[in-house]
Tab-separated table of C-alpha atoms (C1' of nucleotides) and ligand atoms in Angstrom:
chain	number	residue	atom	x	y	z
A	1	MET	CA	-88.523	-11.292	-1.395
A	2	THR	CA	-87.495	-12.325	2.401
A	3	THR	CA	-84.656	-14.238	3.120
A	4	PRO	CA	-84.514	-17.780	4.185
A	5	GLN	CA	-81.842	-18.819	6.747
A	6	LEU	CA	-78.942	-19.038	5.105
A	7	THR	CA	-76.985	-22.703	4.786
A	8	LYS	CA	-72.693	-23.036	6.068
A	9	ASN	CA	-71.497	-21.434	3.073
A	10	GLN	CA	-73.951	-18.939	2.294
A	11	SER	CA	-73.577	-17.987	6.141
A	12	LEU	CA	-69.787	-17.463	5.363
A	13	VAL	CA	-69.529	-16.503	2.520
A	14	PHE	CA	-72.293	-13.411	3.593
A	15	GLU	CA	-70.137	-12.509	6.150
A	16	VAL	CA	-66.692	-12.327	4.856
A	17	LEU	CA	-69.068	-9.851	2.083
A	18	GLU	CA	-70.417	-7.558	5.281
A	19	LYS	CA	-66.912	-7.136	6.893
A	20	ALA	CA	-65.327	-6.674	4.274
A	21	GLU	CA	-64.474	-2.278	3.143
A	22	GLY	CA	-65.032	-2.509	-0.579
A	23	PRO	CA	-66.735	-5.159	-3.148
A	24	LEU	CA	-65.311	-8.333	-3.811
A	25	SER	CA	-64.625	-11.260	-6.130
A	26	ALA	CA	-65.387	-14.365	-6.110
A	27	TYR	CA	-61.975	-15.543	-5.402
A	28	THR	CA	-61.091	-12.878	-3.357
A	29	ILE	CA	-64.252	-14.461	-1.342
A	30	LEU	CA	-62.761	-17.856	-2.576
A	31	ASP	CA	-58.902	-17.248	-0.632
A	32	LYS	CA	-60.920	-15.925	3.092
A	33	LEU	CA	-62.396	-18.611	2.962
A	34	ARG	CA	-59.685	-21.234	2.998
A	35	ASP	CA	-59.183	-21.447	6.446
A	36	HIS	CA	-63.221	-22.111	7.142
A	37	GLY	CA	-62.305	-25.379	4.580
A	38	PHE	CA	-63.486	-23.779	0.912
A	39	ARG	CA	-61.506	-25.765	-1.567
A	40	ALA	CA	-63.278	-24.772	-5.599
A	41	PRO	CA	-64.528	-21.204	-7.022
A	42	LEU	CA	-67.725	-22.833	-7.660
A	43	GLN	CA	-68.145	-23.002	-3.374
A	44	VAL	CA	-68.442	-18.872	-4.256
A	45	TYR	CA	-70.616	-19.262	-6.830
A	46	ARG	CA	-72.831	-21.287	-5.127
A	47	ALA	CA	-73.478	-19.086	-2.169
A	48	LEU	CA	-73.297	-16.149	-4.531
A	49	GLU	CA	-76.227	-17.327	-6.174
A	50	LYS	CA	-78.500	-17.456	-3.680
A	51	LEU	CA	-77.621	-14.195	-2.247
A	52	LEU	CA	-77.930	-12.525	-5.094
A	53	GLU	CA	-81.746	-14.004	-5.302
A	54	TYR	CA	-83.060	-12.814	-1.829
A	55	GLY	CA	-81.081	-9.174	-2.688
A	56	VAL	CA	-78.522	-9.202	0.583
A	57	VAL	CA	-75.662	-9.118	-2.220
A	58	HIS	CA	-75.496	-7.380	-5.234
A	59	ARG	CA	-72.847	-8.346	-8.128
A	60	LEU	CA	-71.208	-5.025	-9.898
A	61	GLU	CA	-70.671	-5.872	-13.393
A	62	SER	CA	-68.473	-3.328	-14.521
A	63	ILE	CA	-65.549	-5.360	-11.798
A	64	ASN	CA	-66.304	-8.460	-11.847
A	65	SER	CA	-66.912	-8.054	-8.180
A	66	PHE	CA	-70.237	-8.860	-5.311
A	67	VAL	CA	-70.660	-6.074	-2.672
A	68	ALA	CA	-73.020	-6.968	0.197
A	69	CYS	CA	-75.932	-4.387	0.139
A	70	ALA	CA	-76.075	-1.193	2.838
A	71	HIS	CA	-79.490	-1.491	3.077
A	72	PRO	CA	-80.484	-4.305	5.054
A	73	GLY	CA	-83.637	-4.857	6.020
A	74	ASP	CA	-85.301	-2.795	3.228
A	75	ASN	CA	-87.134	-4.296	0.354
A	76	CYS	CA	-86.350	-1.421	-1.427
A	77	HIS	CA	-85.041	-3.054	-4.300
A	78	SER	CA	-88.543	-5.208	-4.934
A	79	HIS	CA	-89.444	-1.679	-6.244
A	80	GLY	CA	-86.176	-0.921	-8.287
A	81	ILE	CA	-83.266	0.214	-9.820
A	82	VAL	CA	-80.200	0.315	-7.736
A	83	ALA	CA	-77.273	2.094	-8.848
A	84	PHE	CA	-74.192	2.333	-7.652
A	85	ALA	CA	-70.617	5.282	-7.912
A	86	ILE	CA	-67.395	3.212	-6.800
A	87	CYS	CA	-64.517	3.930	-6.337
A	88	GLU	CA	-61.686	3.215	-9.129
A	89	SER	CA	-58.952	4.283	-6.482
A	90	CYS	CA	-59.780	3.202	-3.190
A	91	GLY	CA	-63.206	0.528	-4.086
A	92	GLN	CA	-66.016	2.160	-1.537
A	93	VAL	CA	-68.747	2.216	-3.437
A	94	MET	CA	-71.888	3.950	-2.666
A	95	GLU	CA	-75.533	2.340	-3.475
A	96	PHE	CA	-78.295	4.945	-4.245
A	97	HIS	CA	-81.713	4.464	-6.068
A	98	ASP	CA	-83.872	7.271	-8.207
A	99	HIS	CA	-87.449	6.555	-9.125
A	100	GLU	CA	-87.424	9.439	-11.653
A	101	VAL	CA	-84.015	7.357	-13.017
A	102	ASP	CA	-86.366	4.501	-13.312
A	103	HIS	CA	-89.794	6.050	-14.376
A	104	ARG	CA	-87.430	7.142	-17.262
A	105	LEU	CA	-85.534	4.039	-18.053
A	106	MET	CA	-88.872	1.461	-17.625
A	107	GLY	CA	-90.738	4.454	-19.865
A	108	TRP	CA	-87.967	4.939	-22.568
A	109	VAL	CA	-87.913	1.130	-23.285
A	110	ARG	CA	-91.941	-0.006	-22.844
A	111	GLY	CA	-92.410	2.704	-25.498
A	112	GLN	CA	-89.682	0.654	-27.226
A	113	LYS	CA	-91.899	-2.900	-26.453
A	114	PHE	CA	-89.141	-4.469	-24.717
A	115	LYS	CA	-89.639	-5.950	-21.214
A	116	PRO	CA	-86.651	-5.378	-18.581
A	117	GLU	CA	-85.686	-7.799	-16.521
A	118	LYS	CA	-82.545	-6.589	-14.853
A	119	THR	CA	-81.147	-3.604	-14.725
A	120	THR	CA	-77.322	-2.381	-14.417
A	121	ILE	CA	-76.342	1.782	-13.405
A	122	GLU	CA	-72.941	1.997	-12.206
A	123	ILE	CA	-71.070	5.309	-11.893
A	124	ARG	CA	-67.283	4.381	-12.491
A	125	GLY	CA	-65.315	7.490	-10.674
A	126	LEU	CA	-63.301	8.817	-7.917
A	127	CYS	CA	-65.376	9.415	-3.545
A	128	GLU	CA	-64.710	12.553	-2.746
A	129	ALA	CA	-61.562	11.375	-0.099
A	130	CYS	CA	-59.742	10.442	-3.416
A	131	ALA	CA	-60.766	13.308	-5.497
A	132	ALA	CA	-58.789	15.634	-2.854
B	1	MET	CA	-63.183	13.002	-29.615
B	2	THR	CA	-62.576	12.656	-33.701
B	3	THR	CA	-61.510	9.342	-35.133
B	4	PRO	CA	-57.860	9.189	-37.118
B	5	GLN	CA	-58.558	6.524	-39.872
B	6	LEU	CA	-57.922	2.673	-38.582
B	7	THR	CA	-54.964	1.544	-38.864
B	8	LYS	CA	-55.048	-2.053	-40.753
B	9	ASN	CA	-56.208	-4.326	-37.377
B	10	GLN	CA	-58.718	-1.862	-35.842
B	11	SER	CA	-60.764	-0.845	-39.531
B	12	LEU	CA	-60.713	-4.883	-39.754
B	13	VAL	CA	-62.395	-5.505	-36.146
B	14	PHE	CA	-64.322	-2.480	-36.395
B	15	GLU	CA	-65.703	-4.056	-39.745
B	16	VAL	CA	-66.547	-7.090	-37.995
B	17	LEU	CA	-68.440	-5.361	-35.512
B	18	GLU	CA	-70.593	-3.396	-37.568
B	19	LYS	CA	-71.451	-6.440	-39.674
B	20	ALA	CA	-72.744	-8.120	-36.860
B	21	GLU	CA	-76.252	-7.856	-35.535
B	22	GLY	CA	-75.026	-8.216	-31.958
B	23	PRO	CA	-72.347	-7.720	-29.491
B	24	LEU	CA	-69.613	-9.740	-29.975
B	25	SER	CA	-67.211	-10.422	-27.299
B	26	ALA	CA	-63.641	-10.354	-28.378
B	27	TYR	CA	-62.619	-14.057	-28.330
B	28	THR	CA	-65.791	-14.369	-31.109
B	29	ILE	CA	-64.229	-11.821	-32.507
B	30	LEU	CA	-61.252	-13.915	-33.277
B	31	ASP	CA	-62.569	-16.599	-34.667
B	32	LYS	CA	-63.783	-14.364	-36.800
B	33	LEU	CA	-60.302	-13.103	-37.859
B	34	ARG	CA	-58.331	-15.777	-38.302
B	35	ASP	CA	-58.557	-16.316	-41.566
B	36	HIS	CA	-57.017	-12.483	-42.198
B	37	GLY	CA	-54.210	-14.004	-39.659
B	38	PHE	CA	-55.332	-13.049	-36.974
B	39	ARG	CA	-53.651	-15.461	-33.917
B	40	ALA	CA	-53.857	-14.264	-30.466
B	41	PRO	CA	-56.389	-12.843	-28.671
B	42	LEU	CA	-54.288	-9.695	-27.252
B	43	GLN	CA	-55.119	-8.288	-31.329
B	44	VAL	CA	-58.312	-7.788	-30.804
B	45	TYR	CA	-58.165	-6.285	-27.181
B	46	ARG	CA	-55.378	-3.769	-28.323
B	47	ALA	CA	-57.841	-3.159	-31.606
B	48	LEU	CA	-60.821	-2.523	-29.470
B	49	GLU	CA	-58.928	0.011	-26.799
B	50	LYS	CA	-58.734	2.215	-29.572
B	51	LEU	CA	-62.426	0.946	-31.331
B	52	LEU	CA	-63.179	2.545	-28.005
B	53	GLU	CA	-61.151	5.357	-26.989
B	54	TYR	CA	-62.332	6.820	-30.508
B	55	GLY	CA	-65.459	6.013	-28.962
B	56	VAL	CA	-67.593	3.740	-32.712
B	57	VAL	CA	-67.526	1.120	-29.972
B	58	HIS	CA	-68.948	0.345	-26.957
B	59	ARG	CA	-68.405	-2.101	-24.395
B	60	LEU	CA	-71.699	-4.146	-22.565
B	61	GLU	CA	-70.373	-5.096	-19.108
B	62	SER	CA	-72.672	-6.793	-18.368
B	63	ILE	CA	-71.760	-9.990	-20.806
B	64	ASN	CA	-68.700	-9.026	-21.687
B	65	SER	CA	-69.072	-8.156	-25.411
B	66	PHE	CA	-68.550	-5.066	-27.461
B	67	VAL	CA	-70.915	-3.652	-30.234
B	68	ALA	CA	-70.799	-0.783	-32.948
B	69	CYS	CA	-71.770	2.741	-32.128
B	70	ALA	CA	-75.567	2.749	-32.979
B	71	HIS	CA	-74.931	6.050	-33.866
B	72	PRO	CA	-72.231	6.619	-36.527
B	73	GLY	CA	-71.088	10.463	-37.591
B	74	ASP	CA	-72.477	11.441	-33.683
B	75	ASN	CA	-70.375	11.751	-31.202
B	76	CYS	CA	-71.352	9.811	-28.106
B	77	HIS	CA	-68.982	10.827	-26.143
B	78	SER	CA	-71.207	14.753	-26.012
B	79	HIS	CA	-74.113	13.694	-25.917
B	80	GLY	CA	-74.291	12.657	-22.550
B	81	ILE	CA	-74.560	8.809	-20.852
B	82	VAL	CA	-75.426	5.476	-22.854
B	83	ALA	CA	-77.758	3.552	-21.976
B	84	PHE	CA	-78.468	-0.679	-23.520
B	85	ALA	CA	-81.567	-2.656	-24.109
B	86	ILE	CA	-80.031	-6.048	-24.560
B	87	CYS	CA	-82.396	-8.787	-25.622
B	88	GLU	CA	-81.460	-11.930	-24.104
B	89	SER	CA	-83.037	-14.054	-26.441
B	90	CYS	CA	-81.626	-12.778	-29.844
B	91	GLY	CA	-78.783	-10.569	-28.823
B	92	GLN	CA	-80.157	-7.158	-30.338
B	93	VAL	CA	-79.349	-4.387	-28.564
B	94	MET	CA	-80.510	-0.766	-28.962
B	95	GLU	CA	-78.877	2.221	-28.199
B	96	PHE	CA	-80.592	6.102	-26.624
B	97	HIS	CA	-79.648	8.497	-24.833
B	98	ASP	CA	-81.726	10.523	-22.429
B	99	HIS	CA	-80.404	13.226	-20.635
B	100	GLU	CA	-82.969	13.310	-17.554
B	101	VAL	CA	-81.352	10.081	-16.557
B	102	ASP	CA	-78.335	12.088	-16.731
B	103	HIS	CA	-79.107	14.706	-14.458
B	104	ARG	CA	-79.838	12.728	-12.216
B	105	LEU	CA	-77.528	10.555	-11.965
B	106	MET	CA	-74.653	13.455	-12.380
B	107	GLY	CA	-76.853	15.188	-9.976
B	108	TRP	CA	-77.059	12.081	-7.071
B	109	VAL	CA	-73.185	11.889	-7.353
B	110	ARG	CA	-72.102	15.164	-7.879
B	111	GLY	CA	-74.156	16.039	-4.105
B	112	GLN	CA	-72.284	12.824	-3.016
B	113	LYS	CA	-68.149	14.541	-4.051
B	114	PHE	CA	-67.953	11.570	-5.993
B	115	LYS	CA	-66.541	12.702	-9.256
B	116	PRO	CA	-67.873	10.214	-12.516
B	117	GLU	CA	-65.677	8.581	-15.046
B	118	LYS	CA	-67.750	6.763	-16.577
B	119	THR	CA	-71.206	5.690	-16.507
B	120	THR	CA	-72.712	2.215	-17.112
B	121	ILE	CA	-76.557	1.700	-17.904
B	122	GLU	CA	-77.829	-1.722	-19.170
B	123	ILE	CA	-81.124	-3.148	-19.616
B	124	ARG	CA	-81.248	-6.857	-20.366
B	125	GLY	CA	-84.634	-8.207	-20.430
B	126	LEU	CA	-86.592	-9.614	-24.149
B	127	CYS	CA	-87.397	-7.885	-27.503
B	128	GLU	CA	-90.852	-7.204	-28.695
B	129	ALA	CA	-89.616	-9.919	-30.863
B	130	CYS	CA	-88.534	-12.421	-28.949
B	131	ALA	CA	-91.547	-11.652	-25.758
B	132	ALA	CA	-94.113	-12.353	-28.329
C	1	DA	C1'	-30.366	8.983	-46.187
C	2	DT	C1'	-29.580	7.456	-41.859
C	3	DT	C1'	-31.182	8.187	-37.101
C	4	DG	C1'	-33.877	7.961	-33.668
C	5	DC	C1'	-38.286	7.545	-31.920
C	6	DA	C1'	-43.633	6.463	-30.944
C	7	DA	C1'	-47.232	3.287	-32.206
C	8	DA	C1'	-48.673	-0.304	-34.261
C	9	DT	C1'	-48.184	-5.907	-34.265
C	10	DG	C1'	-46.400	-10.660	-33.380
C	11	DT	C1'	-46.110	-14.391	-30.600
C	12	DT	C1'	-45.789	-16.996	-25.686
C	13	DA	C1'	-47.075	-17.723	-21.845
C	14	DT	C1'	-50.126	-16.459	-17.917
C	15	DG	C1'	-53.729	-14.230	-14.890
C	16	DT	C1'	-58.893	-13.980	-13.815
C	17	DT	C1'	-63.309	-14.425	-13.893
C	18	DA	C1'	-67.395	-18.285	-14.341
C	19	DT	C1'	-69.027	-23.224	-15.831
C	20	DT	C1'	-69.922	-27.948	-16.018
C	21	DA	C1'	-70.055	-32.416	-15.061
C	22	DC	C1'	-70.551	-35.895	-12.026
C	23	DA	C1'	-70.160	-37.193	-7.425
C	24	DT	C1'	-71.496	-37.434	-1.943
C	25	DC	C1'	-74.487	-35.975	1.423
C	26	DA	C1'	-78.401	-34.508	5.081
C	27	DA	C1'	-82.758	-33.215	5.042
C	28	DT	C1'	-87.290	-33.851	4.324
C	29	DT	C1'	-91.857	-37.236	3.529
C	30	DG	C1'	-94.786	-40.972	2.126
D	1	DC	C1'	-87.269	-47.150	4.051
D	2	DA	C1'	-87.718	-45.524	-0.471
D	3	DA	C1'	-87.680	-41.329	-2.917
D	4	DT	C1'	-87.179	-36.760	-3.514
D	5	DT	C1'	-85.098	-32.586	-2.638
D	6	DG	C1'	-81.317	-29.233	-2.356
D	7	DA	C1'	-77.239	-28.558	-0.509
D	8	DT	C1'	-71.907	-29.824	-0.893
D	9	DG	C1'	-67.353	-31.491	-2.797
D	10	DT	C1'	-63.636	-32.219	-6.713
D	11	DA	C1'	-61.681	-31.937	-11.069
D	12	DA	C1'	-61.665	-30.995	-15.135
D	13	DT	C1'	-61.785	-26.714	-18.709
D	14	DA	C1'	-64.413	-23.197	-20.429
D	15	DA	C1'	-64.378	-18.015	-20.771
D	16	DC	C1'	-62.046	-13.600	-20.298
D	17	DA	C1'	-58.556	-10.350	-19.995
D	18	DT	C1'	-53.468	-9.248	-19.537
D	19	DA	C1'	-47.633	-9.058	-19.253
D	20	DA	C1'	-43.999	-9.407	-20.823
D	21	DC	C1'	-41.161	-9.585	-24.784
D	22	DA	C1'	-39.339	-8.997	-29.302
D	23	DT	C1'	-40.247	-6.779	-34.050
D	24	DT	C1'	-42.716	-4.001	-37.463
D	25	DT	C1'	-43.775	-0.042	-39.495
D	26	DG	C1'	-44.515	4.198	-39.813
D	27	DC	C1'	-42.414	9.767	-40.543
D	28	DA	C1'	-40.050	13.247	-38.749
D	29	DA	C1'	-35.390	15.785	-37.663
D	30	DT	C1'	-30.794	15.305	-38.287
E	1	ZN	ZN1	-78.891	-3.261	-2.020
E	2	ZN	ZN1	-61.966	6.581	-2.969
E	3	ZN	ZN1	-73.026	5.177	-28.990
E	4	ZN	ZN1	-84.993	-10.405	-29.127
DNA sequence: ATTGCAAATGTTATGTTATTACATCAATTG
DNA sequence: CAATTGATGTAATAACATAACATTTGCAAT
């Protein structure tokens, strides 16, 4: 998917996520944008909806948070499942993908005649710095 | 982990999940147990916490719901990461394991010196019946 | 049996995440 | 201009989860 020009609200939300060191909840984003006129959750959720659609932001289901894509410019997401390693101590997120994992998972579901739409892989744990 | 004797509330919550055809939210469980004296969300969440710990129930992060383990008697924790295929139409859940997927994911995070604690793999889509 | 403790439970309130409903505004187009 | 479409603003509410505190229950040590 090619990313169209972002609207004002979309740009504001995206910039907050880009500058952040880790994933943010929608309400945290809202708080950071109050100075820019944001008043209600929906302003954030609507922007996020589009940013997710464009593939420039990911939602981390296991922690109800959002993060800017770590591979800007790539369109690798259209070819495979994205996986995340999330540090539960410092919040750092590593994003990666593995075609063999994709292949195994998609092979299994195809064998069940299941039609996959969206796959979540999230590994919570401790990053190198925090585990030390 | 060996499952100890369930308490009254734990048994009630587990029975509701076992009888259900698909995953249930905590509040749906609460509603189903009002006749048995349940009055507050915490009664459900506390029971779920233990059932998750014992491995007899799984939490589906992407849909904020809970489901009884599909492999009773097995110890899900001993055979690696559990993956789920969740039908977004009828709610049916298929639970499976794939050692190759485990191996690839754990190999990757080990290479990053990341210490994994809990991994979520959830594939949303349409089951065979609903895709037809 | 009584005391003391840990686990489970009950209850109220609150915190957090996400959506519905409806109004308004701005850009495009025929 | 009128109609359409997409974006935005605002208020209210729904859905999910936990905090804080009191009480009860089961059980072991004395
Ligand atoms: Zn990405
Ligand atoms: Zn860390
Ligand atoms: Zn299981
Ligand atoms: Zn189905």
